[in-house]
PDB file of C-alpha atoms and ligand atoms in Angstrom:
ATOM      1  CA  MET A 283       0.956 -20.962  -1.079  1.00 93.00           C
ATOM      2  CA  PRO A 284       1.251 -19.354   2.361  1.00 98.00           C
ATOM      3  CA  ARG A 285       2.358 -21.664   5.154  1.00 98.00           C
ATOM      4  CA  LEU A 286      -0.591 -22.703   7.295  1.00 98.00           C
ATOM      5  CA  ILE A 287       0.281 -22.738  11.001  1.00 98.00           C
ATOM      6  CA  SER A 288      -2.066 -23.951  13.723  1.00 98.00           C
ATOM      7  CA  SER A 289       0.342 -24.261  16.665  1.00 98.00           C
ATOM      8  CA  ILE A 290       1.007 -21.198  18.841  1.00 99.00           C
ATOM      9  CA  ASP A 291       4.521 -22.417  19.667  1.00 98.00           C
ATOM     10  CA  GLU A 292       5.383 -22.839  16.011  1.00 98.00           C
ATOM     11  CA  MET A 293       3.995 -19.409  15.079  1.00 99.00           C
ATOM     12  CA  LYS A 294       5.991 -17.803  17.918  1.00 98.00           C
ATOM     13  CA  LYS A 295       9.161 -19.606  16.879  1.00 98.00           C
ATOM     14  CA  ILE A 296       8.838 -18.412  13.286  1.00 98.00           C
ATOM     15  CA  ALA A 297       7.992 -14.847  14.366  1.00 98.00           C
ATOM     16  CA  LEU A 298      11.028 -14.757  16.683  1.00 98.00           C
ATOM     17  CA  GLU A 299      13.314 -16.002  13.902  1.00 98.00           C
ATOM     18  CA  MET A 300      11.982 -13.305  11.575  1.00 98.00           C
ATOM     19  CA  ARG A 301      12.453 -10.587  14.172  1.00 98.00           C
ATOM     20  CA  ASN A 302      15.975 -11.799  14.970  1.00 98.00           C
ATOM     21  CA  ALA A 303      16.767 -11.689  11.259  1.00 98.00           C
ATOM     22  CA  GLY A 304      15.785  -7.990  11.303  1.00 98.00           C
ATOM     23  CA  LYS A 305      12.599  -8.464   9.303  1.00 98.00           C
ATOM     24  CA  THR A 306       9.444  -6.401   9.813  1.00 98.00           C
ATOM     25  CA  ILE A 307       6.205  -8.283  10.392  1.00 99.00           C
ATOM     26  CA  GLY A 308       2.813  -6.927   9.317  1.00 99.00           C
ATOM     27  CA  PHE A 309      -0.205  -8.635  10.831  1.00 99.00           C
ATOM     28  CA  VAL A 310      -3.838  -8.759   9.679  1.00 99.00           C
ATOM     29  CA  PRO A 311      -6.225 -10.366  12.197  1.00 99.00           C
ATOM     30  CA  THR A 312      -9.434 -11.747  10.649  1.00 99.00           C
ATOM     31  CA  MET A 313     -12.238 -14.198  11.300  1.00 98.00           C
ATOM     32  CA  GLY A 314     -11.845 -15.585   7.783  1.00 98.00           C
ATOM     33  CA  TYR A 315     -14.263 -15.968   4.883  1.00 98.00           C
ATOM     34  CA  LEU A 316     -12.108 -13.317   3.275  1.00 98.00           C
ATOM     35  CA  HIS A 317     -13.351 -10.634   0.889  1.00 98.00           C
ATOM     36  CA  GLU A 318     -11.889  -7.587  -0.852  1.00 98.00           C
ATOM     37  CA  GLY A 319     -12.077  -5.590   2.401  1.00 98.00           C
ATOM     38  CA  HIS A 320      -9.701  -8.032   4.100  1.00 98.00           C
ATOM     39  CA  LEU A 321      -7.540  -8.144   0.973  1.00 98.00           C
ATOM     40  CA  SER A 322      -7.141  -4.354   1.021  1.00 98.00           C
ATOM     41  CA  LEU A 323      -5.662  -4.642   4.539  1.00 98.00           C
ATOM     42  CA  ILE A 324      -3.419  -7.491   3.388  1.00 99.00           C
ATOM     43  CA  LYS A 325      -2.214  -5.498   0.351  1.00 98.00           C
ATOM     44  CA  ARG A 326      -1.316  -2.570   2.579  1.00 98.00           C
ATOM     45  CA  ALA A 327       0.520  -4.912   4.973  1.00 99.00           C
ATOM     46  CA  ARG A 328       2.315  -6.511   2.004  1.00 98.00           C
ATOM     47  CA  SER A 329       3.516  -3.131   0.757  1.00 98.00           C
ATOM     48  CA  GLU A 330       4.881  -2.036   4.158  1.00 98.00           C
ATOM     49  CA  ASN A 331       6.498  -5.152   5.664  1.00 98.00           C
ATOM     50  CA  ASP A 332       8.950  -7.961   4.883  1.00 98.00           C
ATOM     51  CA  ILE A 333       6.651 -10.655   6.270  1.00 98.00           C
ATOM     52  CA  VAL A 334       2.843 -10.763   6.269  1.00 99.00           C
ATOM     53  CA  ILE A 335       0.902 -12.903   8.728  1.00 99.00           C
ATOM     54  CA  VAL A 336      -2.882 -13.258   8.435  1.00 99.00           C
ATOM     55  CA  SER A 337      -4.770 -14.892  11.281  1.00 99.00           C
ATOM     56  CA  ILE A 338      -8.050 -16.691  10.707  1.00 98.00           C
ATOM     57  CA  PHE A 339      -9.862 -17.375  13.939  1.00 98.00           C
ATOM     58  CA  VAL A 340     -13.565 -17.137  14.719  1.00 98.00           C
ATOM     59  CA  ASN A 341     -13.106 -16.077  18.316  1.00 98.00           C
ATOM     60  CA  PRO A 342     -15.881 -17.626  20.441  1.00 98.00           C
ATOM     61  CA  ILE A 343     -15.376 -15.309  23.442  1.00 98.00           C
ATOM     62  CA  GLN A 344     -16.379 -12.212  21.458  1.00 98.00           C
ATOM     63  CA  PHE A 345     -19.794 -13.690  20.562  1.00 98.00           C
ATOM     64  CA  GLY A 346     -22.796 -13.510  22.890  1.00 97.00           C
ATOM     65  CA  ILE A 347     -24.845 -16.650  23.557  1.00 95.00           C
ATOM     66  CA  ASN A 348     -27.607 -15.780  21.098  1.00 93.00           C
ATOM     67  CA  GLU A 349     -25.271 -14.493  18.420  1.00 97.00           C
ATOM     68  CA  ASP A 350     -24.094 -16.040  15.167  1.00 97.00           C
ATOM     69  CA  TYR A 351     -20.938 -17.937  16.201  1.00 98.00           C
ATOM     70  CA  ASP A 352     -22.301 -21.253  14.892  1.00 97.00           C
ATOM     71  CA  VAL A 353     -23.454 -19.887  11.536  1.00 97.00           C
ATOM     72  CA  TYR A 354     -20.483 -17.570  10.961  1.00 98.00           C
ATOM     73  CA  PRO A 355     -19.215 -18.501   7.450  1.00 98.00           C
ATOM     74  CA  ARG A 356     -15.998 -20.536   7.263  1.00 98.00           C
ATOM     75  CA  ASP A 357     -14.002 -21.802   4.261  1.00 98.00           C
ATOM     76  CA  ILE A 358     -10.275 -22.258   4.851  1.00 98.00           C
ATOM     77  CA  ASP A 359      -9.473 -23.562   1.353  1.00 98.00           C
ATOM     78  CA  ARG A 360     -10.994 -20.484  -0.245  1.00 98.00           C
ATOM     79  CA  ASP A 361      -9.199 -18.226   2.271  1.00 98.00           C
ATOM     80  CA  LEU A 362      -5.854 -19.900   1.591  1.00 98.00           C
ATOM     81  CA  ALA A 363      -6.259 -19.421  -2.162  1.00 98.00           C
ATOM     82  CA  LEU A 364      -7.056 -15.722  -1.632  1.00 98.00           C
ATOM     83  CA  CYS A 365      -4.044 -15.338   0.700  1.00 98.00           C
ATOM     84  CA  ASP A 366      -1.906 -17.048  -1.924  1.00 98.00           C
ATOM     85  CA  GLY A 367      -3.047 -14.509  -4.519  1.00 98.00           C
ATOM     86  CA  ALA A 368      -2.123 -11.695  -2.109  1.00 98.00           C
ATOM     87  CA  ALA A 369       1.366 -13.119  -1.409  1.00 98.00           C
ATOM     88  CA  VAL A 370       0.745 -13.744   2.290  1.00 98.00           C
ATOM     89  CA  ASP A 371       3.646 -15.559   3.984  1.00 98.00           C
ATOM     90  CA  TYR A 372       1.854 -17.228   6.910  1.00 99.00           C
ATOM     91  CA  VAL A 373      -1.757 -17.988   7.720  1.00 99.00           C
ATOM     92  CA  PHE A 374      -2.197 -18.588  11.433  1.00 99.00           C
ATOM     93  CA  GLN A 375      -5.324 -20.628  12.120  1.00 98.00           C
ATOM     94  CA  PRO A 376      -5.343 -21.951  15.692  1.00 98.00           C
ATOM     95  CA  THR A 377      -8.124 -24.098  17.119  1.00 98.00           C
ATOM     96  CA  VAL A 378     -10.318 -22.820  19.953  1.00 98.00           C
ATOM     97  CA  LYS A 379      -8.642 -25.362  22.269  1.00 98.00           C
ATOM     98  CA  GLU A 380      -5.197 -24.053  21.306  1.00 98.00           C
ATOM     99  CA  MET A 381      -6.205 -20.450  22.136  1.00 99.00           C
ATOM    100  CA  TYR A 382      -8.330 -21.200  25.214  1.00 98.00           C
ATOM    101  CA  PRO A 383      -7.135 -24.462  26.780  1.00 98.00           C
ATOM    102  CA  THR A 384      -8.658 -25.854  29.950  1.00 98.00           C
ATOM    103  CA  GLY A 385      -7.744 -23.563  32.847  1.00 98.00           C
ATOM    104  CA  TYR A 386      -7.667 -20.408  30.728  1.00 98.00           C
ATOM    105  CA  GLN A 387      -8.594 -17.370  32.870  1.00 98.00           C
ATOM    106  CA  SER A 388      -6.919 -14.181  31.636  1.00 98.00           C
ATOM    107  CA  TYR A 389      -8.673 -11.271  29.915  1.00 98.00           C
ATOM    108  CA  VAL A 390      -7.817  -7.784  28.668  1.00 98.00           C
ATOM    109  CA  GLU A 391     -10.436  -5.088  29.072  1.00 98.00           C
ATOM    110  CA  VAL A 392     -10.762  -1.486  27.886  1.00 98.00           C
ATOM    111  CA  THR A 393     -13.379   0.110  30.098  1.00 97.00           C
ATOM    112  CA  GLU A 394     -15.001   3.399  29.022  1.00 96.00           C
ATOM    113  CA  ILE A 395     -15.160   3.574  25.240  1.00 96.00           C
ATOM    114  CA  THR A 396     -16.513   0.022  25.181  1.00 98.00           C
ATOM    115  CA  ASN A 397     -19.731   1.120  26.926  1.00 97.00           C
ATOM    116  CA  LYS A 398     -21.185   2.697  23.785  1.00 96.00           C
ATOM    117  CA  LEU A 399     -22.414   1.518  20.370  1.00 98.00           C
ATOM    118  CA  CYS A 400     -21.584  -2.177  19.802  1.00 98.00           C
ATOM    119  CA  GLY A 401     -20.220  -2.426  23.341  1.00 98.00           C
ATOM    120  CA  ALA A 402     -23.647  -1.482  24.724  1.00 97.00           C
ATOM    121  CA  SER A 403     -25.594  -3.890  22.526  1.00 97.00           C
ATOM    122  CA  ARG A 404     -23.071  -6.751  22.715  1.00 98.00           C
ATOM    123  CA  PRO A 405     -21.976  -7.013  26.369  1.00 97.00           C
ATOM    124  CA  GLY A 406     -18.554  -8.649  26.674  1.00 98.00           C
ATOM    125  CA  HIS A 407     -17.872  -8.369  22.940  1.00 98.00           C
ATOM    126  CA  PHE A 408     -14.919  -5.982  23.178  1.00 98.00           C
ATOM    127  CA  LYS A 409     -13.428  -7.842  26.134  1.00 98.00           C
ATOM    128  CA  GLY A 410     -13.309 -10.865  23.821  1.00 98.00           C
ATOM    129  CA  VAL A 411     -11.798  -8.776  21.031  1.00 99.00           C
ATOM    130  CA  THR A 412      -9.091  -7.109  23.121  1.00 99.00           C
ATOM    131  CA  THR A 413      -8.182 -10.432  24.726  1.00 99.00           C
ATOM    132  CA  VAL A 414      -7.771 -12.303  21.447  1.00 99.00           C
ATOM    133  CA  VAL A 415      -5.995  -9.395  19.758  1.00 99.00           C
ATOM    134  CA  SER A 416      -3.519  -9.130  22.677  1.00 99.00           C
ATOM    135  CA  LYS A 417      -2.817 -12.842  22.409  1.00 99.00           C
ATOM    136  CA  LEU A 418      -2.361 -12.578  18.637  1.00 99.00           C
ATOM    137  CA  PHE A 419      -0.016  -9.586  19.006  1.00 99.00           C
ATOM    138  CA  ASN A 420       2.104 -11.609  21.452  1.00 98.00           C
ATOM    139  CA  ILE A 421       2.130 -14.666  19.199  1.00 99.00           C
ATOM    140  CA  THR A 422       2.914 -12.904  15.902  1.00 99.00           C
ATOM    141  CA  MET A 423       5.339 -10.315  17.374  1.00 98.00           C
ATOM    142  CA  ALA A 424       4.264  -7.945  14.596  1.00 98.00           C
ATOM    143  CA  GLN A 425       5.453  -4.335  14.477  1.00 98.00           C
ATOM    144  CA  ARG A 426       2.340  -3.250  12.546  1.00 99.00           C
ATOM    145  CA  ALA A 427      -1.267  -4.444  12.609  1.00 99.00           C
ATOM    146  CA  TYR A 428      -3.944  -3.509  10.091  1.00 99.00           C
ATOM    147  CA  PHE A 429      -7.598  -2.906  10.999  1.00 99.00           C
ATOM    148  CA  GLY A 430     -10.560  -1.696   8.938  1.00 98.00           C
ATOM    149  CA  TRP A 431     -12.633   1.416   9.696  1.00 98.00           C
ATOM    150  CA  LYS A 432     -15.608  -0.834   8.949  1.00 98.00           C
ATOM    151  CA  ASP A 433     -15.311  -1.666  12.669  1.00 98.00           C
ATOM    152  CA  ALA A 434     -14.647   1.921  13.760  1.00 98.00           C
ATOM    153  CA  GLN A 435     -15.208   1.363  17.477  1.00 98.00           C
ATOM    154  CA  GLN A 436     -12.868  -1.639  17.329  1.00 98.00           C
ATOM    155  CA  VAL A 437     -10.134   0.595  15.861  1.00 98.00           C
ATOM    156  CA  MET A 438     -10.578   3.082  18.708  1.00 98.00           C
ATOM    157  CA  VAL A 439     -10.630   0.339  21.362  1.00 98.00           C
ATOM    158  CA  ILE A 440      -7.494  -1.363  20.002  1.00 98.00           C
ATOM    159  CA  GLN A 441      -5.645   1.963  19.760  1.00 98.00           C
ATOM    160  CA  ARG A 442      -6.626   2.727  23.363  1.00 98.00           C
ATOM    161  CA  MET A 443      -5.412  -0.703  24.520  1.00 98.00           C
ATOM    162  CA  VAL A 444      -2.065  -0.370  22.704  1.00 98.00           C
ATOM    163  CA  LYS A 445      -1.521   3.081  24.189  1.00 98.00           C
ATOM    164  CA  ASP A 446      -2.639   2.217  27.717  1.00 98.00           C
ATOM    165  CA  LEU A 447      -0.704  -1.060  27.904  1.00 98.00           C
ATOM    166  CA  ASN A 448       2.418   0.308  26.133  1.00 98.00           C
ATOM    167  CA  MET A 449       2.323  -2.363  23.461  1.00 98.00           C
ATOM    168  CA  ASN A 450       5.099  -2.229  20.867  1.00 98.00           C
ATOM    169  CA  ILE A 451       2.921  -2.251  17.803  1.00 98.00           C
ATOM    170  CA  GLU A 452       1.622   0.355  15.396  1.00 98.00           C
ATOM    171  CA  ILE A 453      -2.084   0.210  14.540  1.00 99.00           C
ATOM    172  CA  ILE A 454      -2.865   1.116  10.958  1.00 98.00           C
ATOM    173  CA  PRO A 455      -6.551   1.818  10.225  1.00 98.00           C
ATOM    174  CA  CYS A 456      -7.648   1.263   6.608  1.00 98.00           C
ATOM    175  CA  PRO A 457     -10.697   2.562   4.669  1.00 98.00           C
ATOM    176  CA  ILE A 458     -13.995   0.679   4.325  1.00 98.00           C
ATOM    177  CA  LEU A 459     -14.366  -1.290   1.100  1.00 98.00           C
ATOM    178  CA  ARG A 460     -17.856  -1.436  -0.398  1.00 98.00           C
ATOM    179  CA  GLU A 461     -19.631  -3.437  -3.059  1.00 98.00           C
ATOM    180  CA  ALA A 462     -20.322  -1.521  -6.309  1.00 98.00           C
ATOM    181  CA  ASP A 463     -23.811  -0.630  -5.022  1.00 98.00           C
ATOM    182  CA  GLY A 464     -22.495   0.734  -1.707  1.00 98.00           C
ATOM    183  CA  LEU A 465     -23.079  -2.164   0.717  1.00 98.00           C
ATOM    184  CA  ALA A 466     -20.096  -2.423   3.080  1.00 98.00           C
ATOM    185  CA  MET A 467     -18.267  -5.691   2.443  1.00 98.00           C
ATOM    186  CA  SER A 468     -18.692  -8.196   5.244  1.00 98.00           C
ATOM    187  CA  SER A 469     -18.261 -11.941   5.630  1.00 98.00           C
ATOM    188  CA  ARG A 470     -21.803 -11.932   7.041  1.00 98.00           C
ATOM    189  CA  ASN A 471     -23.292 -10.663   3.742  1.00 98.00           C
ATOM    190  CA  VAL A 472     -23.271 -14.254   2.453  1.00 98.00           C
ATOM    191  CA  ASN A 473     -25.950 -15.084   5.048  1.00 97.00           C
ATOM    192  CA  LEU A 474     -28.380 -12.483   3.627  1.00 98.00           C
ATOM    193  CA  THR A 475     -31.306 -13.669   1.503  1.00 97.00           C
ATOM    194  CA  ALA A 476     -31.596 -11.992  -1.928  1.00 97.00           C
ATOM    195  CA  GLU A 477     -34.465  -9.866  -0.621  1.00 97.00           C
ATOM    196  CA  ASP A 478     -32.542  -8.836   2.522  1.00 97.00           C
ATOM    197  CA  ARG A 479     -29.447  -8.075   0.443  1.00 98.00           C
ATOM    198  CA  ARG A 480     -31.572  -5.539  -1.470  1.00 98.00           C
ATOM    199  CA  SER A 481     -33.099  -4.041   1.706  1.00 98.00           C
ATOM    200  CA  ALA A 482     -29.631  -3.715   3.285  1.00 98.00           C
ATOM    201  CA  LEU A 483     -28.701  -1.105   0.687  1.00 98.00           C
ATOM    202  CA  VAL A 484     -30.573   1.519   2.690  1.00 98.00           C
ATOM    203  CA  LEU A 485     -27.760   1.432   5.292  1.00 98.00           C
ATOM    204  CA  SER A 486     -25.027   2.797   3.047  1.00 98.00           C
ATOM    205  CA  LYS A 487     -27.450   4.943   1.041  1.00 98.00           C
ATOM    206  CA  SER A 488     -28.700   6.767   4.144  1.00 98.00           C
ATOM    207  CA  LEU A 489     -25.145   7.216   5.467  1.00 98.00           C
ATOM    208  CA  PHE A 490     -23.989   8.730   2.172  1.00 98.00           C
ATOM    209  CA  ARG A 491     -27.013  11.024   2.116  1.00 97.00           C
ATOM    210  CA  ALA A 492     -26.332  12.022   5.735  1.00 96.00           C
ATOM    211  CA  ARG A 493     -22.810  13.000   4.753  1.00 95.00           C
ATOM    212  CA  GLU A 494     -24.220  15.261   2.036  1.00 94.00           C
ATOM    213  CA  MET A 495     -26.655  16.763   4.531  1.00 94.00           C
ATOM    214  CA  ALA A 496     -23.774  17.374   6.937  1.00 93.00           C
ATOM    215  CA  ALA A 497     -22.167  19.627   4.355  1.00 88.00           C
ATOM    216  CA  ASN A 498     -25.089  21.995   4.938  1.00 82.00           C
ATOM    217  CA  ALA A 499     -24.070  24.554   7.559  1.00 77.00           C
ATOM    218  CA  ASN A 500     -27.352  24.268   9.508  1.00 83.00           C
ATOM    219  CA  SER A 501     -27.281  20.508   9.808  1.00 91.00           C
ATOM    220  CA  ASN A 502     -26.843  18.804  13.199  1.00 94.00           C
ATOM    221  CA  PRO A 503     -26.324  15.239  14.506  1.00 96.00           C
ATOM    222  CA  LYS A 504     -29.934  14.870  15.711  1.00 96.00           C
ATOM    223  CA  GLU A 505     -31.309  15.667  12.281  1.00 96.00           C
ATOM    224  CA  LEU A 506     -28.920  13.232  10.572  1.00 97.00           C
ATOM    225  CA  ILE A 507     -29.795  10.399  12.969  1.00 98.00           C
ATOM    226  CA  ALA A 508     -33.527  11.023  12.569  1.00 98.00           C
ATOM    227  CA  TYR A 509     -33.158  10.940   8.792  1.00 97.00           C
ATOM    228  CA  ILE A 510     -31.221   7.642   8.823  1.00 98.00           C
ATOM    229  CA  LYS A 511     -33.666   6.038  11.268  1.00 98.00           C
ATOM    230  CA  ASP A 512     -36.623   7.099   9.089  1.00 98.00           C
ATOM    231  CA  MET A 513     -35.024   5.597   6.007  1.00 98.00           C
ATOM    232  CA  ILE A 514     -34.252   2.307   7.764  1.00 98.00           C
ATOM    233  CA  THR A 515     -37.678   2.055   9.370  1.00 98.00           C
ATOM    234  CA  MET A 516     -39.265   2.158   5.922  1.00 97.00           C
ATOM    235  CA  GLU A 517     -37.762  -1.280   5.168  1.00 97.00           C
ATOM    236  CA  PRO A 518     -39.962  -3.880   6.911  1.00 95.00           C
ATOM    237  CA  SER A 519     -37.278  -6.587   7.345  1.00 95.00           C
ATOM    238  CA  LEU A 520     -34.860  -4.196   9.122  1.00 98.00           C
ATOM    239  CA  THR A 521     -34.680  -3.714  12.892  1.00 98.00           C
ATOM    240  CA  ILE A 522     -32.501  -0.937  14.284  1.00 98.00           C
ATOM    241  CA  ASP A 523     -30.052  -1.862  17.023  1.00 98.00           C
ATOM    242  CA  TYR A 524     -28.582   1.656  17.142  1.00 98.00           C
ATOM    243  CA  VAL A 525     -27.926   4.708  14.995  1.00 98.00           C
ATOM    244  CA  GLU A 526     -25.663   7.201  16.746  1.00 98.00           C
ATOM    245  CA  ALA A 527     -23.474  10.200  16.072  1.00 98.00           C
ATOM    246  CA  VAL A 528     -20.441  10.382  18.358  1.00 97.00           C
ATOM    247  CA  ASN A 529     -17.205  12.281  18.624  1.00 96.00           C
ATOM    248  CA  LEU A 530     -14.690   9.886  17.054  1.00 94.00           C
ATOM    249  CA  ASP A 531     -12.015  10.363  19.708  1.00 91.00           C
ATOM    250  CA  THR A 532     -14.165  10.046  22.838  1.00 93.00           C
ATOM    251  CA  LEU A 533     -17.144   8.111  21.459  1.00 95.00           C
ATOM    252  CA  GLN A 534     -19.342  10.493  23.454  1.00 96.00           C
ATOM    253  CA  ASP A 535     -22.558  11.741  21.793  1.00 97.00           C
ATOM    254  CA  ALA A 536     -21.849  14.498  19.292  1.00 96.00           C
ATOM    255  CA  THR A 537     -23.815  17.667  19.956  1.00 95.00           C
ATOM    256  CA  ASP A 538     -22.630  19.370  16.766  1.00 93.00           C
ATOM    257  CA  LEU A 539     -20.765  18.425  13.603  1.00 93.00           C
ATOM    258  CA  LYS A 540     -17.419  19.977  14.540  1.00 91.00           C
ATOM    259  CA  GLY A 541     -14.240  17.854  14.459  1.00 92.00           C
ATOM    260  CA  ARG A 542     -14.383  14.192  13.484  1.00 94.00           C
ATOM    261  CA  VAL A 543     -17.890  12.835  13.970  1.00 97.00           C
ATOM    262  CA  LEU A 544     -18.617   9.141  13.578  1.00 98.00           C
ATOM    263  CA  ILE A 545     -22.102   8.197  12.462  1.00 98.00           C
ATOM    264  CA  ALA A 546     -22.374   4.515  13.277  1.00 98.00           C
ATOM    265  CA  LEU A 547     -25.218   2.064  12.937  1.00 98.00           C
ATOM    266  CA  ALA A 548     -26.031  -1.543  13.672  1.00 98.00           C
ATOM    267  CA  VAL A 549     -29.136  -3.063  12.126  1.00 98.00           C
ATOM    268  CA  LYS A 550     -30.621  -6.519  12.032  1.00 98.00           C
ATOM    269  CA  VAL A 551     -31.355  -7.367   8.402  1.00 98.00           C
ATOM    270  CA  GLY A 552     -33.510 -10.473   8.619  1.00 96.00           C
ATOM    271  CA  LYS A 553     -31.365 -12.714  10.848  1.00 95.00           C
ATOM    272  CA  VAL A 554     -28.078 -10.969  10.075  1.00 98.00           C
ATOM    273  CA  ARG A 555     -26.714  -8.120  12.174  1.00 98.00           C
ATOM    274  CA  LEU A 556     -24.818  -5.647   9.977  1.00 98.00           C
ATOM    275  CA  ILE A 557     -22.798  -2.592  10.946  1.00 98.00           C
ATOM    276  CA  ASP A 558     -21.742   0.381   8.859  1.00 98.00           C
ATOM    277  CA  ASN A 559     -20.485   3.876   9.512  1.00 98.00           C
ATOM    278  CA  MET A 560     -19.331   7.138   8.045  1.00 97.00           C
ATOM    279  CA  ILE A 561     -16.791   9.587   9.419  1.00 96.00           C
ATOM    280  CA  ILE A 562     -17.725  13.193   8.828  1.00 94.00           C
ATOM    281  CA  GLY A 563     -15.201  15.981   9.134  1.00 81.00           C
ATOM    282  CA  GLU A 564     -11.441  16.099   8.627  1.00 63.00           C
ATOM    283  CA  MET A 565      -9.498  12.805   8.936  1.00 54.00           C
TER     284      MET A 565
HETATM  285  P1  AMP B 892     -13.436  -9.660  10.404  1.00 96.06           P
HETATM  286  O1  AMP B 892     -12.932 -10.869   9.669  1.00 96.06           O
HETATM  287  O2  AMP B 892     -14.822  -9.258  10.016  1.00 96.06           O
HETATM  288  O3  AMP B 892     -13.204  -9.747  11.885  1.00 96.06           O
HETATM  289  O4  AMP B 892     -12.537  -8.461   9.906  1.00 96.06           O
HETATM  290  C1  AMP B 892     -11.140  -8.491   9.985  1.00 96.06           C
HETATM  291  C2  AMP B 892     -10.600  -7.108   9.674  1.00 96.06           C
HETATM  292  O5  AMP B 892     -11.020  -6.730   8.376  1.00 96.06           O
HETATM  293  C3  AMP B 892     -11.131  -6.053  10.649  1.00 96.06           C
HETATM  294  O6  AMP B 892     -10.085  -5.134  10.942  1.00 96.06           O
HETATM  295  C4  AMP B 892     -12.222  -5.392   9.861  1.00 96.06           C
HETATM  296  O7  AMP B 892     -12.464  -4.065  10.229  1.00 96.06           O
HETATM  297  C5  AMP B 892     -11.667  -5.467   8.445  1.00 96.06           C
HETATM  298  N1  AMP B 892     -12.751  -5.368   7.482  1.00 96.06           N
HETATM  299  C6  AMP B 892     -13.895  -6.112   7.443  1.00 96.06           C
HETATM  300  N2  AMP B 892     -14.696  -5.684   6.453  1.00 96.06           N
HETATM  301  C7  AMP B 892     -14.058  -4.635   5.863  1.00 96.06           C
HETATM  302  C8  AMP B 892     -14.381  -3.760   4.787  1.00 96.06           C
HETATM  303  N3  AMP B 892     -15.534  -3.851   4.127  1.00 96.06           N
HETATM  304  N4  AMP B 892     -13.480  -2.804   4.459  1.00 96.06           N
HETATM  305  C9  AMP B 892     -12.313  -2.684   5.146  1.00 96.06           C
HETATM  306  N5  AMP B 892     -11.956  -3.481   6.151  1.00 96.06           N
HETATM  307  C10 AMP B 892     -12.815  -4.433   6.523  1.00 96.06           C
END
């Protein structure tokens, strides 16, 4: 079984000992309720580092007031068993009080690329993410951290933060894992009703179709977005938050399909907000 650590001081002490012993630390930050997507990041970390630390922390400061913090799925026993199967060394699971004690007042903020996509529809979300991730990087002292392309904007924001603040850590983005029928794996999928689970399939289906359409020389971002929106609108229980095509590096609207274009969407499926995306062009 991995060692379960809830104290920041203890996690730092262990990380320092490992670093002093010349070991490499790979870190996978998560909010728990682990699935194969998380496990793919953990496997990659396991194959590239001496020590693997997984954090499980549902970070309240990255949720808006009307969002799903309270109903976010949690099951530490299940997560520990999955981490055991993946040969994780340490699971760091601090309490909210441990991470944000009375008097807490420091935040890390990436400004421009957080104005778009999820940053626009979830004000303050990325400030919460960059703050908690900075804290976790300091606590785990990892040399490498693993993030999924499932949260493409998050990857770009974290890479920007690491570059801008000269952090000594390498960010390793990993591919999106999907269910056999195409739905992007997410801890939130467990909150979908059977009917909504079926309707949600249109998200990945329309993204895959858009990628095929993009292979056509005359295709353009506007046409792809219109197609995806039409497909989603046909499902009555789905409400579009956004569907956008942006240049992956700048997150500015893509006017053509040259370079790496990110087609990203966020959609409310019943009560559950899901995101998915597809990168078109060379990686
Ligand atoms: P979360 O627990 O949802 O905050 O996710 C923790 C990490 O796992 C993030 O870097 C996510 O991008 C990544 N992740 C979540 N779902 C998937 C997936 N379906 N495929 C690959 N990575 C994922």
